[in-house]
Coordinates of C-alpha atoms in Angstrom, one line a residue:
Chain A
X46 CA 70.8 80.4 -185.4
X47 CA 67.4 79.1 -185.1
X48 CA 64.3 81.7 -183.6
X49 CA 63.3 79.7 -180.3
X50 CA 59.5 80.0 -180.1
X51 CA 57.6 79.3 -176.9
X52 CA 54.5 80.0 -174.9
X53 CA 53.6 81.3 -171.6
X54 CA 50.1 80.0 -170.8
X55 CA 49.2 82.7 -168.6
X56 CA 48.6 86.9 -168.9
X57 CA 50.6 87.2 -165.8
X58 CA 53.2 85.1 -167.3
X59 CA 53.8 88.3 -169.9
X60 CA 56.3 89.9 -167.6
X61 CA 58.6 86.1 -168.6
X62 CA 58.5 86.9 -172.0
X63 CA 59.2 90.4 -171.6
X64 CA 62.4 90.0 -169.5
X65 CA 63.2 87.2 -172.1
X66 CA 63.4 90.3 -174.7
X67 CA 60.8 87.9 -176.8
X68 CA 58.6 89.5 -179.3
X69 CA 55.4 88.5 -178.0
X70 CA 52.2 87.2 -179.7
X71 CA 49.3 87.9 -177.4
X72 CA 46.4 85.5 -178.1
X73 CA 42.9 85.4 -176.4
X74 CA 40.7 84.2 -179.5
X75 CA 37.3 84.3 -176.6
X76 CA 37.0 87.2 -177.6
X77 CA 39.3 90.5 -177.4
X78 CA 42.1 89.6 -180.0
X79 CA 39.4 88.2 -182.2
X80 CA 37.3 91.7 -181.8
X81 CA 40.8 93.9 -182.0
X82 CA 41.4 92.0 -185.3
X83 CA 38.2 92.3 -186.7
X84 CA 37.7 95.8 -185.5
X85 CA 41.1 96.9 -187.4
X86 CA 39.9 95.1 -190.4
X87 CA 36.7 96.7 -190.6
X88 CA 38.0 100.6 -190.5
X89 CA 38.8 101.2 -186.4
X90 CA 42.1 103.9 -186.8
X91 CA 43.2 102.5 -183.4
X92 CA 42.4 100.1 -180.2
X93 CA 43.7 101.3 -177.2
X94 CA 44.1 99.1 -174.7
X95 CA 43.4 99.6 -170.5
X96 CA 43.9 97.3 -168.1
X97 CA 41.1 98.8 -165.9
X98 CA 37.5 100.3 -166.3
X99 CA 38.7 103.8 -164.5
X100 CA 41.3 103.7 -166.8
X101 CA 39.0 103.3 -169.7
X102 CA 36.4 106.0 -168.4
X103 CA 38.8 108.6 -167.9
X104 CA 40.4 108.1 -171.8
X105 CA 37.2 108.7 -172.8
X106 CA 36.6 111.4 -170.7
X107 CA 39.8 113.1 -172.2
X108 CA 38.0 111.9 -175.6
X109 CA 34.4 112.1 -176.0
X110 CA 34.9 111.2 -179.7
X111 CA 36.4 107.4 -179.2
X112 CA 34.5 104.2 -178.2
X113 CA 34.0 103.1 -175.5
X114 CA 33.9 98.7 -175.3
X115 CA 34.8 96.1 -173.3
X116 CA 33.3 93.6 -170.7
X117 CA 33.7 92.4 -167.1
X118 CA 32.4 89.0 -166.7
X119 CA 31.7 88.7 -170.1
X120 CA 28.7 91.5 -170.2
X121 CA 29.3 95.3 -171.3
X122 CA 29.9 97.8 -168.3
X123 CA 27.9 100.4 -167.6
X124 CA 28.0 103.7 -170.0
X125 CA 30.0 101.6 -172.8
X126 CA 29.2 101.7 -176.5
X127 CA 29.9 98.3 -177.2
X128 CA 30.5 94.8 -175.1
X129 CA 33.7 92.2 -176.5
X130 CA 31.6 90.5 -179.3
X131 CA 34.0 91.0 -181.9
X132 CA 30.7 90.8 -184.3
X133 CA 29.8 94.3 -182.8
X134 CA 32.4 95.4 -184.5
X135 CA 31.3 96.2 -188.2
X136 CA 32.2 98.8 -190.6
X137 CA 29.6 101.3 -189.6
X138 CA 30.2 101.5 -185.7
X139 CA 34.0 101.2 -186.3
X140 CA 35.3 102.9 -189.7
X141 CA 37.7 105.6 -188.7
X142 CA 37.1 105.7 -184.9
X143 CA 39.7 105.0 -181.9
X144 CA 38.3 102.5 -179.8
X145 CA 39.4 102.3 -176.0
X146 CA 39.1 98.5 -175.0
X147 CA 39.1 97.2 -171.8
X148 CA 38.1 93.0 -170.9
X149 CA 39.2 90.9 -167.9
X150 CA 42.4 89.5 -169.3
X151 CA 43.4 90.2 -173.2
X152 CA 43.7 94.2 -172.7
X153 CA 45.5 93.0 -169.3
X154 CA 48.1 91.3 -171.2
X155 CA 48.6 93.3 -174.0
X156 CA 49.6 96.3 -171.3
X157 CA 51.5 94.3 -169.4
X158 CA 53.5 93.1 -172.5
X159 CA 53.9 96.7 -173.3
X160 CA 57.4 96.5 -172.8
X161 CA 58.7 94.1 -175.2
X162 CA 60.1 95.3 -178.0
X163 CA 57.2 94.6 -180.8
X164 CA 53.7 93.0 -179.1
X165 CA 51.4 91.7 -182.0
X166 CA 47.8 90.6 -181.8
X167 CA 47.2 86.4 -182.5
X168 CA 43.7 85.3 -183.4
X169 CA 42.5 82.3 -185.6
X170 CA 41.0 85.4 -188.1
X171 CA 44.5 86.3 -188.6
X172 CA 47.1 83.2 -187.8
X173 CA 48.8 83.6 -191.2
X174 CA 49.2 87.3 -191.3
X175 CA 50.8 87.5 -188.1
X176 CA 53.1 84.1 -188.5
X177 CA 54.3 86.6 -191.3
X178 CA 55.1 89.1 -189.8
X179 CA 56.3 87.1 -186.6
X180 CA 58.7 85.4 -189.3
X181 CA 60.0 88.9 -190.3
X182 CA 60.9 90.9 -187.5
X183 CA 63.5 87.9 -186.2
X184 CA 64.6 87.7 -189.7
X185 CA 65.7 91.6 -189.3
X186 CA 66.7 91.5 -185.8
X187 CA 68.2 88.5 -183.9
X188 CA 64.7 87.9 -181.7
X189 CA 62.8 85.0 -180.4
X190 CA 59.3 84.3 -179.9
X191 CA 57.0 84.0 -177.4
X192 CA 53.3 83.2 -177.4
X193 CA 51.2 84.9 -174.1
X194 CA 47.9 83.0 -173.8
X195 CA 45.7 85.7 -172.2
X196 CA 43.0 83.3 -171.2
X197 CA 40.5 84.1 -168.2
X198 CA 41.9 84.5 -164.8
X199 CA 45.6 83.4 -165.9
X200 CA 44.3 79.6 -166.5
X201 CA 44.9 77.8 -169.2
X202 CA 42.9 78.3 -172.0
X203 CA 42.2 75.3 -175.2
X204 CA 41.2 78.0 -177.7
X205 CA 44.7 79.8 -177.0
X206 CA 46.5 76.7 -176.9
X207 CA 44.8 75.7 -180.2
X208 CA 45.1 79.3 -181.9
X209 CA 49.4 79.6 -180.7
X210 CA 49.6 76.4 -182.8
X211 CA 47.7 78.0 -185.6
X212 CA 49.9 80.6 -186.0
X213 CA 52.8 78.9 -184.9
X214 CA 52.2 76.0 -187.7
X215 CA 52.2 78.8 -190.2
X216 CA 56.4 79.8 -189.5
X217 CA 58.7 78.4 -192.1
X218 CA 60.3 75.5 -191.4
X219 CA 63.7 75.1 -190.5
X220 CA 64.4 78.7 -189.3
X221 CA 62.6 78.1 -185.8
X222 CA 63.1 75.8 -183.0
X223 CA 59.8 75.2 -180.9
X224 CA 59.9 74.8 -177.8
X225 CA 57.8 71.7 -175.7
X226 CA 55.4 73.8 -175.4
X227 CA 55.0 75.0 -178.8
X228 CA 55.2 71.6 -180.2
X229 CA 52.2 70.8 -178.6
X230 CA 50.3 73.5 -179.4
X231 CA 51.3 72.6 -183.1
X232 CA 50.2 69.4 -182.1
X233 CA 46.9 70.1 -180.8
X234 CA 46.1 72.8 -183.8
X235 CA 46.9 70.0 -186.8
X236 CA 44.6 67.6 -184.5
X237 CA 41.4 69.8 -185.3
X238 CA 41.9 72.4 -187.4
X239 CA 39.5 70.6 -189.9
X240 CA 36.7 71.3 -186.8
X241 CA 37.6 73.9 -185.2
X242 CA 34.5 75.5 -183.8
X243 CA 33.5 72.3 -182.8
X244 CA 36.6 71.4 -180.4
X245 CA 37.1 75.0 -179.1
X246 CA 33.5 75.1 -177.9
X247 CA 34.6 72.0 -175.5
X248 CA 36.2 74.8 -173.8
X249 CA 35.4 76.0 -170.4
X250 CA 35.5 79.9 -171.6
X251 CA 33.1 79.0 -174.8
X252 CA 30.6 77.1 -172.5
X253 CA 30.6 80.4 -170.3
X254 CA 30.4 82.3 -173.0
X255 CA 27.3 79.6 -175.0
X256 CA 25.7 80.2 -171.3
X257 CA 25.6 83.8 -172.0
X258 CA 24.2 83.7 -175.7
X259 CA 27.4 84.2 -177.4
X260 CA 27.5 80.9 -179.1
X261 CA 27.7 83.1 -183.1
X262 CA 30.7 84.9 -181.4
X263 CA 32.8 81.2 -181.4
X264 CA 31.7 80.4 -184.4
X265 CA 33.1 83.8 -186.0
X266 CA 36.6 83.9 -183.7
X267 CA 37.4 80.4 -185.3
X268 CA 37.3 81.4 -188.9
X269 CA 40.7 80.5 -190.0
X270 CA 42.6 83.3 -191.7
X271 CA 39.7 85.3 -192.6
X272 CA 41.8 88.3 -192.4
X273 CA 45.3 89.5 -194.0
X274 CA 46.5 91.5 -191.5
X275 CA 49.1 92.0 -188.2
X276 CA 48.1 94.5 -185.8
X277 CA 51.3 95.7 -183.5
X278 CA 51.0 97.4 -180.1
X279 CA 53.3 100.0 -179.8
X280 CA 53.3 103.1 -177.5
X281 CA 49.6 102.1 -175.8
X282 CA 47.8 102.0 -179.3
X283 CA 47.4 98.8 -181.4
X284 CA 47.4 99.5 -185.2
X285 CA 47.7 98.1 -188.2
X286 CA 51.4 99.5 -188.9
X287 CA 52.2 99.1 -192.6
Chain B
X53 CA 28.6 64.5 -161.6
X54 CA 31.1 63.5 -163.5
X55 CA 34.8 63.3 -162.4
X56 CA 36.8 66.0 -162.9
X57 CA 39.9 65.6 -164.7
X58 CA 43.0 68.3 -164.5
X59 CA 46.9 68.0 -165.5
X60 CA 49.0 69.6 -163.4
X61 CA 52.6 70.7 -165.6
X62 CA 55.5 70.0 -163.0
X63 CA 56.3 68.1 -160.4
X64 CA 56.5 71.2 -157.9
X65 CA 52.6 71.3 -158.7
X66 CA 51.5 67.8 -157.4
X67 CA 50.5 69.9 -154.1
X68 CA 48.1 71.3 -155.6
X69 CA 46.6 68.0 -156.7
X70 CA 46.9 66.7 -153.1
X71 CA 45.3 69.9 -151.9
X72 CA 41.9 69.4 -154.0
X73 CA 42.1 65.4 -152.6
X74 CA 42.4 64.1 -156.0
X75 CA 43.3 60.6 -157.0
X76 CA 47.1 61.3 -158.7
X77 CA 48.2 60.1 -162.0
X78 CA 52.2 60.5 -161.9
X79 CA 53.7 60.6 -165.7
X80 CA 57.4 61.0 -166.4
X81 CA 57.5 58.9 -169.5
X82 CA 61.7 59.5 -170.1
X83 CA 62.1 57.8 -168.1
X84 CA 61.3 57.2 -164.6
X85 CA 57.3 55.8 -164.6
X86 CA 58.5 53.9 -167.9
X87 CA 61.3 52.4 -165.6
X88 CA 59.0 51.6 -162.6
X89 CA 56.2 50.1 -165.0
X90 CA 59.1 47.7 -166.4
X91 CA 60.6 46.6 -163.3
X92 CA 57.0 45.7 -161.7
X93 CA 55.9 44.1 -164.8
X94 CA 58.9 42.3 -164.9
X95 CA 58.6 41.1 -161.1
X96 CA 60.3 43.6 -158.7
X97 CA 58.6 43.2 -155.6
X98 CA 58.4 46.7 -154.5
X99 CA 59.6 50.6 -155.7
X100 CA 61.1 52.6 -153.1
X101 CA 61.1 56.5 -154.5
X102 CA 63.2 59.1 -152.5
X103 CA 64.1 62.6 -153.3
X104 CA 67.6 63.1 -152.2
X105 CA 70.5 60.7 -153.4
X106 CA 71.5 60.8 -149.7
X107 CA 68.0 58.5 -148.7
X108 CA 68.6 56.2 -151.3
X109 CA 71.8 55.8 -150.5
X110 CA 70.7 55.0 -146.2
X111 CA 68.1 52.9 -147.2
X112 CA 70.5 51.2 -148.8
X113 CA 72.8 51.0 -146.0
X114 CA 69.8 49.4 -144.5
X115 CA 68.9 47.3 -146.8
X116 CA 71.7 45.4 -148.4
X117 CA 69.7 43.0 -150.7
X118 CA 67.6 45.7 -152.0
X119 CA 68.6 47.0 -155.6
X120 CA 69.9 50.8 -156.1
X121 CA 68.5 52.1 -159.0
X122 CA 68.0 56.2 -160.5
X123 CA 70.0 58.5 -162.5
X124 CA 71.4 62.5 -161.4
X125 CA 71.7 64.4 -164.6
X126 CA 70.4 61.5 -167.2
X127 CA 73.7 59.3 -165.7
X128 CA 73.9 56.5 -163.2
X129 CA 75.3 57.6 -159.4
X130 CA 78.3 56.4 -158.1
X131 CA 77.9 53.2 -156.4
X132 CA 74.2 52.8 -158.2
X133 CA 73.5 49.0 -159.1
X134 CA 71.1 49.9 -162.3
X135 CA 70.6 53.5 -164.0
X136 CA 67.2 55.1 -165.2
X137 CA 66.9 53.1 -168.3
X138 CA 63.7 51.3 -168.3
X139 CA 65.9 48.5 -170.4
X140 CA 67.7 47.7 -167.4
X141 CA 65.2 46.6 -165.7
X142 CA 64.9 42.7 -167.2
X143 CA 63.6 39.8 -165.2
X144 CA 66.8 38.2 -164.4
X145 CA 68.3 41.0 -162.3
X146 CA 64.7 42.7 -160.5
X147 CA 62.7 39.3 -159.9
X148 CA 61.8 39.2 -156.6
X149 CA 63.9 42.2 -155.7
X150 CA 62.7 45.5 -154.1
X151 CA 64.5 48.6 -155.6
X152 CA 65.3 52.0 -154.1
X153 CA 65.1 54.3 -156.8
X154 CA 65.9 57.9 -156.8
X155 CA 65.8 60.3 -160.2
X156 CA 65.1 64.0 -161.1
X157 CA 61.9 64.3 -160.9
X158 CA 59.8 61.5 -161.8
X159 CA 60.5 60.0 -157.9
X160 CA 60.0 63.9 -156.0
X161 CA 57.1 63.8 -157.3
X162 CA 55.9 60.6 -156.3
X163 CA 57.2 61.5 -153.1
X164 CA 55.1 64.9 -153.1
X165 CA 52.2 63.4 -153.9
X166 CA 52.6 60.6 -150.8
X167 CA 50.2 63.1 -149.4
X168 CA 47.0 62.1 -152.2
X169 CA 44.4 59.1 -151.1
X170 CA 45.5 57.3 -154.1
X171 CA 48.7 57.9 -156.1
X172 CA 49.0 55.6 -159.9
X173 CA 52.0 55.3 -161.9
X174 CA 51.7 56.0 -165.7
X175 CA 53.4 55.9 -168.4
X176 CA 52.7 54.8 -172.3
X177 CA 53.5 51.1 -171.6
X178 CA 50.6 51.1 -169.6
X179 CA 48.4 53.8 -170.4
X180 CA 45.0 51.7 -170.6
X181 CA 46.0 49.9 -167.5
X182 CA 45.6 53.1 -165.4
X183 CA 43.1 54.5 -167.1
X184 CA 41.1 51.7 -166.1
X185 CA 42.4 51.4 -162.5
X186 CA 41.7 55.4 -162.1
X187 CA 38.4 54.8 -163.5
X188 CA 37.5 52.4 -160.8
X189 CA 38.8 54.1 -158.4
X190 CA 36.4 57.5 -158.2
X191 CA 33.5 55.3 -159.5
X192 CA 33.5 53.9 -155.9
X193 CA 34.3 57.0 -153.7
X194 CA 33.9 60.4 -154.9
X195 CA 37.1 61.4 -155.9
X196 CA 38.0 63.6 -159.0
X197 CA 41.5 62.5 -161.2
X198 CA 44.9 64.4 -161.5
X199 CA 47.7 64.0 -163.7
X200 CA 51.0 65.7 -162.6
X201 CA 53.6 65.7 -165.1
X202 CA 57.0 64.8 -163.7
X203 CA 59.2 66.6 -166.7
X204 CA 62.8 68.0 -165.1
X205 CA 62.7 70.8 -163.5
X206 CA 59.3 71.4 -163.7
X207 CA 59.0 72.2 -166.9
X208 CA 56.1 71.1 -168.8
X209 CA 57.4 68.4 -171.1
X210 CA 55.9 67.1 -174.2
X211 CA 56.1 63.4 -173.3
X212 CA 54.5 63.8 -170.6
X213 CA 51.6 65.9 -172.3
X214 CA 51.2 63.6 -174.4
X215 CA 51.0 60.3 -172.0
X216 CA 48.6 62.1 -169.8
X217 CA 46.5 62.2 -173.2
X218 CA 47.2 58.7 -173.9
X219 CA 46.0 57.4 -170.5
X220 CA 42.8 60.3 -170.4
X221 CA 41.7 58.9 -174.0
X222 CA 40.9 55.6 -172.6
X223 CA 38.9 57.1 -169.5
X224 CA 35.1 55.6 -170.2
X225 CA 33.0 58.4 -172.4
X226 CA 30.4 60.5 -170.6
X227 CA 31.5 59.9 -166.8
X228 CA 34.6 62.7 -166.9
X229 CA 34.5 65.8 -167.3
X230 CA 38.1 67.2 -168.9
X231 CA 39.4 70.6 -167.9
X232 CA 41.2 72.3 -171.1
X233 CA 44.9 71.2 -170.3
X234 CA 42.9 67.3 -170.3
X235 CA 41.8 68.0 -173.4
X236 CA 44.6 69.6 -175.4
X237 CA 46.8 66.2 -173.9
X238 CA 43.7 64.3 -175.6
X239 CA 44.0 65.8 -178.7
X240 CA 47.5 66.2 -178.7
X241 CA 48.0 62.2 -178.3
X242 CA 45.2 61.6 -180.8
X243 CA 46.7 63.6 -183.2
X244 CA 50.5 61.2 -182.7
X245 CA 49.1 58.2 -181.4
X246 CA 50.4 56.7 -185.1
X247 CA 53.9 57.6 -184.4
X248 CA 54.4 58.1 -181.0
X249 CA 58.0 57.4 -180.7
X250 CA 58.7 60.0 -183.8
X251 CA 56.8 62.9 -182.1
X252 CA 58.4 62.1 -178.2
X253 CA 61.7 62.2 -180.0
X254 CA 60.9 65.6 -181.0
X255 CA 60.9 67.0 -176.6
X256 CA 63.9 68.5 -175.2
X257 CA 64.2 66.4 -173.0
X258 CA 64.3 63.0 -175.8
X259 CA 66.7 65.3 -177.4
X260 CA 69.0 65.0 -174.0
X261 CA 68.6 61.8 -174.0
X262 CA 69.8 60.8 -177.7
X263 CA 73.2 62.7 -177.2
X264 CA 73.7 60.9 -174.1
X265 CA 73.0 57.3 -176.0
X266 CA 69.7 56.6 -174.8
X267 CA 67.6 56.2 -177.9
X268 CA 66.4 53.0 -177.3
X269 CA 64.9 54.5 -173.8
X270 CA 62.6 56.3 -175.8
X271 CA 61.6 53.6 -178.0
X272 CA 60.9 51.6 -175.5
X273 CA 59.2 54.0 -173.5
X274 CA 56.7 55.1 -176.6
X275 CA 55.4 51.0 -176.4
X276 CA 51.4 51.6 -176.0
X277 CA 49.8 49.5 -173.4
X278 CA 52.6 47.0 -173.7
X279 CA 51.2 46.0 -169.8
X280 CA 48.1 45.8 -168.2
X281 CA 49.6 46.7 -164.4
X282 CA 48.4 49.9 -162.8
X283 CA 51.4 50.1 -160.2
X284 CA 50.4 52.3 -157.3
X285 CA 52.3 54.4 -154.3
X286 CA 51.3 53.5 -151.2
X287 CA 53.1 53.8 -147.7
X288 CA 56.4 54.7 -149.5
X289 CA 56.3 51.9 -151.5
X290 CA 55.1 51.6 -155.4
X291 CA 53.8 48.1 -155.7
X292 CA 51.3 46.2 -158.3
X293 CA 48.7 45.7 -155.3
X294 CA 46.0 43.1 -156.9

């Protein structure tokens, strides 16, 4: 039987895919799948994710040696090492070091996806990778897929619309059966993938973020593919399982 | 300032619409809006929506001459003069006629949205129509534009997506201001707009439709700007007001 793929367009829709017994591809490509992706890439052992700044301050309490990053309204928080520009995340800063991560809605997601049985991390950096190993695990195990767009404030988001179809786009034919939903996304990916920087920065959340002088960080979170690899969340850390 | 323009994804959302005092765009392309576009165009005086069979069948009770028209479950009601088909609805049996017409969802939602200043019916076979009618509208009172997608049981349906894209495309340039589920339906129908009926045919809903014999609906249905009437829902009644 075909994999059913579809996508909840909302963080607090998680708990749907969850109960659905999906495995669940978390997407919020503006910016904290883009910066877990690229911070995995670049050396980062682990990203733990928190869904609230206490949270986050009282890991690092318990662990002076991990980083501290994140933002609230798109700016750092006090006493943290690094905001969500996932170029902040380079080699240097990030090679070998646990990173606790906190941000208003893709670190709220992830945690409250934490119950499905395999949670992986979507950005446009990675869309292949993870359609790989999306196209795996229900090849092994009778599971379907759900995207959760993790966009700001549970609204729905273009650039998470856009990146589920990237990924989704990259499944092999035949074997999966999308959803409405999913067939739009697909839709709206083909539509611009040749531009992409230029039609997710007609997005309410790049605007914001343009306003705040992160325009470099769109243009880096829309690199197609730039990176081979799948991290998984599993028991509160996200990794790069091999 | 430009007009704003949203999509709401179900019918059970059109309250929202109301609530913010936008001018309402109701799509439900398979087949309801496609099947009040055709009837108008093809000179029924008047569409009377209601939500519950038991309405349409007391208004009928009232109204002997007037035409009984809808669809439970994709099928014509018992004692029901026409079905949903949009086919149906030829010049020799709606001239002149006013027709009560009950279906799924495409009529609650009309009837939801009674509530709205202005309430337009869309659908692909007259996508430019509206556009321009919904245009006009806000350009002489402030009034900002909402599409609510009629798809069963509220959930969000492809066609629909895709015909709210259709009608936004043609919205004059500079003057609106698109939310991110207004652009992913304009991209989504710019990327199909070459093969409409192929992609629609893909939905769940199209699907529904084909086993029950209705391919020809969505044919039909996926006819671009095959009229130039903007039919709109006023005092219970869907008319082509001049």
């Amino acid at each position: 039987m075909a994999v059913r793929v579809d996508v909840e367009f909302g963080a607090k829709d998680a708990f749907r895919a969850v109960k659905r017994g999906d495995l669940i591809i978390v997407v919020d490509v503006l910016r904290c799948t883009s910066s877990i992706v690229n911070a995995l890439a670049n050396g980062a052992k682990a990203v733990i994710p928190t869904e609230t700044l206490k949270e986050a301050y009282r890991l690092r309490d318990q662990h002076p040696d991990y980083l501290l990053v994140g933002e609230r309204k798109g700016r750092k928080p006090e006493g943290f090492d690094l905001g969500n520009s996932p170029l902040e995340f380079v080699p240097e800063v990030v090679e070998g070091r646990t990173v606790i991560m906190t941000t208003t809605s893709g670190t709220r997601a992830l945690v409250r996806g934490r119950r499905a049985a395999h949670v992986l991390v979507g950005a446009f950096l990675n869309a292949r990778a993870v359609a790989e190993k999306a196209a795996e695990i229900p090849h092994r195990r009778k599971v379907n897929v759900s995207f959760v767009l993790a966009g700001e404030k549970s609204l729905f988001s273009l650039e998470d619309f856009l990146c589920a179809g990237a990924i989704a786009s990259e499944f092999p034919a035949g074997r999966f059966d999308f959803s409405d939903k999913a067939l739009a996304a697909v839709l709206g990916f083909e539509c611009v993938k040749g531009a992409l920087s230029e039609y997710v920065g007609k997005s309410r959340h790049a605007k914001h973020l343009i306003e705040l002088g992160f325009e470099r960080d769109i243009e880096f979170s829309c690199m197609l593919n730039r990176f081979g690899t799948a991290p998984i969340y599993r028991d509160g850390k996200v990794t790069l399982m091999r």
